[in-house]
Short mmCIF file of C-alpha atoms and ligand atoms in Angstrom, two decimals:
data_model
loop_
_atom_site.label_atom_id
_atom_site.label_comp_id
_atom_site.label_asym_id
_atom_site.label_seq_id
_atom_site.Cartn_x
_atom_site.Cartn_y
_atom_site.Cartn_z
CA UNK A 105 -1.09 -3.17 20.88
CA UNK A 106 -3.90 -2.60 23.37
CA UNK A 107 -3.84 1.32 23.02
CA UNK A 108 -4.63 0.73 19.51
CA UNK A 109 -8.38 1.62 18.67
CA UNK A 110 -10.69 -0.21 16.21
CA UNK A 111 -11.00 2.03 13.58
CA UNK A 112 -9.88 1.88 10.08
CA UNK A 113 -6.02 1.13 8.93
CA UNK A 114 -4.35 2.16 5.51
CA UNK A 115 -2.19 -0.68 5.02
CA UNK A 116 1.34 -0.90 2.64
CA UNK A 117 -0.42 -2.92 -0.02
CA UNK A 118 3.05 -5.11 -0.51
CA UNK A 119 2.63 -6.32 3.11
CA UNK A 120 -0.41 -8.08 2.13
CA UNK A 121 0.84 -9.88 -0.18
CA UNK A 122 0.07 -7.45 -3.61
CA UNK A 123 3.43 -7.94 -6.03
CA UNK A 124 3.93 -3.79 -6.19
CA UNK A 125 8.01 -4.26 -4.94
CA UNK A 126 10.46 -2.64 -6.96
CA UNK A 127 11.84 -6.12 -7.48
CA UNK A 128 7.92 -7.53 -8.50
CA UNK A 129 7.75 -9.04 -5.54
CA UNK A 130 5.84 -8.50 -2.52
CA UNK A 131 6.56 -8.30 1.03
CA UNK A 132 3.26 -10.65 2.82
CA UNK A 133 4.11 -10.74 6.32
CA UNK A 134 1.81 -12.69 8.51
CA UNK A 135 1.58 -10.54 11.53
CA UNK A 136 0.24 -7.67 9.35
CA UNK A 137 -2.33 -10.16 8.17
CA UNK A 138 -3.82 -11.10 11.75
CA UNK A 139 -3.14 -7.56 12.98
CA UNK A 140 -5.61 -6.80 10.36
CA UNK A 141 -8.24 -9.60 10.70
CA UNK A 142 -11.90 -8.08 11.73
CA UNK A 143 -10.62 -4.74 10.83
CA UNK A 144 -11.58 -2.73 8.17
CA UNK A 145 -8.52 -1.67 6.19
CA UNK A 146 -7.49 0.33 3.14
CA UNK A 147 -4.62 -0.27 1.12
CA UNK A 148 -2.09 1.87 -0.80
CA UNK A 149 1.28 1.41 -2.68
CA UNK A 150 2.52 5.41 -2.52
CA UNK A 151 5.27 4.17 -5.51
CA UNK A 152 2.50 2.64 -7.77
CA UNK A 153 0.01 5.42 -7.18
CA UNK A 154 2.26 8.18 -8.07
CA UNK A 155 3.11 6.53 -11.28
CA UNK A 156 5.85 4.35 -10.78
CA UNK A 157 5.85 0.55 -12.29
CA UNK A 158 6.80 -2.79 -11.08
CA UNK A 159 9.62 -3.81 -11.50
CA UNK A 160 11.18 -0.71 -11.19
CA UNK A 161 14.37 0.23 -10.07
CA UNK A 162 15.07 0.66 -6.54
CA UNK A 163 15.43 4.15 -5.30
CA UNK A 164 16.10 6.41 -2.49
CA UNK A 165 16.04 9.46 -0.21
CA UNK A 166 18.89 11.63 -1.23
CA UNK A 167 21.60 11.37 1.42
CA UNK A 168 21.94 12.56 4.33
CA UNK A 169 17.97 13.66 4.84
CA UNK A 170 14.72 11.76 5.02
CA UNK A 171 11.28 11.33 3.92
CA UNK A 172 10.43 15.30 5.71
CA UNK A 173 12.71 16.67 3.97
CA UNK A 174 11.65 15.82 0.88
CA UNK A 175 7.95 16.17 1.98
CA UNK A 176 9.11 19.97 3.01
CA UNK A 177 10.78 20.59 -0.13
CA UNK A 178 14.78 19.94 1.00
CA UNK A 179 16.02 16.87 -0.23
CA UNK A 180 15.02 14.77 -3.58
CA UNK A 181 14.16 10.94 -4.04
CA UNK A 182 16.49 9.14 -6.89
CA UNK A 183 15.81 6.10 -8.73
CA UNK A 184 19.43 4.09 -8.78
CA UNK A 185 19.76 5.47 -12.64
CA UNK A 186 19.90 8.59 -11.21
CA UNK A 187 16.39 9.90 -12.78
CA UNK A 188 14.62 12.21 -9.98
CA UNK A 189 11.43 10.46 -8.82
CA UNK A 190 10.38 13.31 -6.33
CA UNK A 191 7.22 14.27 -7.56
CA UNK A 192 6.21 10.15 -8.05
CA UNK A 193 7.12 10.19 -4.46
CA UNK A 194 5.11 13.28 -3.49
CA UNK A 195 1.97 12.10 -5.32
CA UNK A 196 1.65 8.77 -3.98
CA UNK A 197 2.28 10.20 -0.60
CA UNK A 198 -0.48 12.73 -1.30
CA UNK A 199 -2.86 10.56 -2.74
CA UNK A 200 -2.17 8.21 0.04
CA UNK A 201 -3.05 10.96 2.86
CA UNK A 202 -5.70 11.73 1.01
CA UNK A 203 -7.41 8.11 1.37
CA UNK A 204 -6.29 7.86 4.97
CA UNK A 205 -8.56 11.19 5.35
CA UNK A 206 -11.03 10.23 3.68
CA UNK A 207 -11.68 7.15 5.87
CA UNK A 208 -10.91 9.02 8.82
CA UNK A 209 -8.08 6.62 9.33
CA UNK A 210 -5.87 7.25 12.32
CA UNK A 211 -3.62 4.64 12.28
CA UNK A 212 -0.96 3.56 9.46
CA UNK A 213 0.68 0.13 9.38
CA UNK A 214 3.60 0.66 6.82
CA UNK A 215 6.84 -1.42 4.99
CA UNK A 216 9.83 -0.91 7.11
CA UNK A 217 12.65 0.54 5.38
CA UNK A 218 10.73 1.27 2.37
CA UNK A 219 11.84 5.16 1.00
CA UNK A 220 8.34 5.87 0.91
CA UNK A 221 6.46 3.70 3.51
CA UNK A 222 9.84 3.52 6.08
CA UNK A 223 8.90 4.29 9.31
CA UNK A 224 11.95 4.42 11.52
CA UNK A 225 14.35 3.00 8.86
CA UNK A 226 15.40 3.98 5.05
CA UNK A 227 18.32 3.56 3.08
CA UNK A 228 21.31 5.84 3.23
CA UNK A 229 20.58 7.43 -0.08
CA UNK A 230 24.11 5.65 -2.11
CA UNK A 231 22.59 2.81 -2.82
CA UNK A 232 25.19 0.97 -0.78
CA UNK A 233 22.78 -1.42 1.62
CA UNK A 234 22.62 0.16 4.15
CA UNK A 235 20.21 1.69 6.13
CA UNK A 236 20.22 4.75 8.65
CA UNK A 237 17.54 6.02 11.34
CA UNK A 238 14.96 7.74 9.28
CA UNK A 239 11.09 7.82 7.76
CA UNK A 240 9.99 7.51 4.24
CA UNK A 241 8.00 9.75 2.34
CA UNK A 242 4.62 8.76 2.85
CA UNK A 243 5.63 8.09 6.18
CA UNK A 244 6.37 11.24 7.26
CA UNK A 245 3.68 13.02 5.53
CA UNK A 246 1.21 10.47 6.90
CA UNK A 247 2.90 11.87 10.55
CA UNK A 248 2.68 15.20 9.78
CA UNK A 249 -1.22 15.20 9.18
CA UNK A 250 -1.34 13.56 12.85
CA UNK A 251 -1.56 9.84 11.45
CA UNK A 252 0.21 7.25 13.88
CA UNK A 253 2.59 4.88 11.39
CA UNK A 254 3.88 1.70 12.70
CA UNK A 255 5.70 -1.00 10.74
CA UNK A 256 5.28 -4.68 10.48
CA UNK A 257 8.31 -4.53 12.52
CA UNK A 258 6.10 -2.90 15.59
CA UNK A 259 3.49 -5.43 15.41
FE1 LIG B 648 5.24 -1.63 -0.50
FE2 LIG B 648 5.18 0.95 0.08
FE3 LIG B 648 7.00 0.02 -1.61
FE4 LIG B 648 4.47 0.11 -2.37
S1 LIG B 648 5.73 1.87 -1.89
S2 LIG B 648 5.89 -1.60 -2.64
S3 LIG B 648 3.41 -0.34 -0.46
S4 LIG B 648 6.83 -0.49 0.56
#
């Protein structure tokens, strides 16, 4: 992590130990924590800011695409009922680039295998537990405005 610079990080909120899962839960995970120690840091939860609750149920990228396509208007994001979530997904992606920007924040540290904060892993879209090569939403429209997203996974 040497090539990393000291500048600001927008942080998956649930990785710090902030109960925003689907489940209520949260994900704290330790390396995130001393990754982040003496850095200034911003966090988001894409799924709370774009409306959704906790607990909620769990959903997912439609199958058989990922968080761009949904991002570039091809594929959908489905809670497990069914109900389309898309545009809860597209907000708190939005509003999430949007503080990254605003802090001039080039560097993302998100929740592997998350459908929005995934950043080389999501679920297959059938709710079967499985998960496939792929980016969440926030992910990939955190990448497309030239952000770097790693996971606790690359830390
Ligand atoms: Fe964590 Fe991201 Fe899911 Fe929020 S949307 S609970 S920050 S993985």
């Amino acid at each position: 992590m040497k090539d990393i610079d000291k500048g600001p990080v927008l942080v998956s909120a649930c990785l710090l130990g902030i109960k925003c899962k689907y489940n209520g839960g949260d994900n704290k995970n330790e390396a995130v924590l001393n990754f982040l120690e003496g850095r200034d840091f911003i966090k988001v939860c894409p799924e709370s800011m774009g409306g959704l609750e906790s607990p909620r149920l769990p959903s997912e990228v439609e199958a058989g695409y990922d968080g761009i396509d949904v991002v570039e208007g091809r594929a959908r994001v489905y809670g497990k009922d069914g109900r389309d979530l898309t545009e809860e997904f597209l907000k708190g992606a939005q509003i999430s680039l949007d503080q990254a920007e605003k802090h001039q924040v080039s560097l993302a540290i998100l929740k592997e295998s998350s459908p929005s904060c995934g950043g080389n892993k999501i679920y297959t879209g059938r709710f079967e537990g499985q998960k496939k090569e792929g980016q969440g939403v926030t992910a990939a429209l955190l990448r497309k405005n030239g952000i770097r997203v790693l996971t606790e996974e690359d830390l």
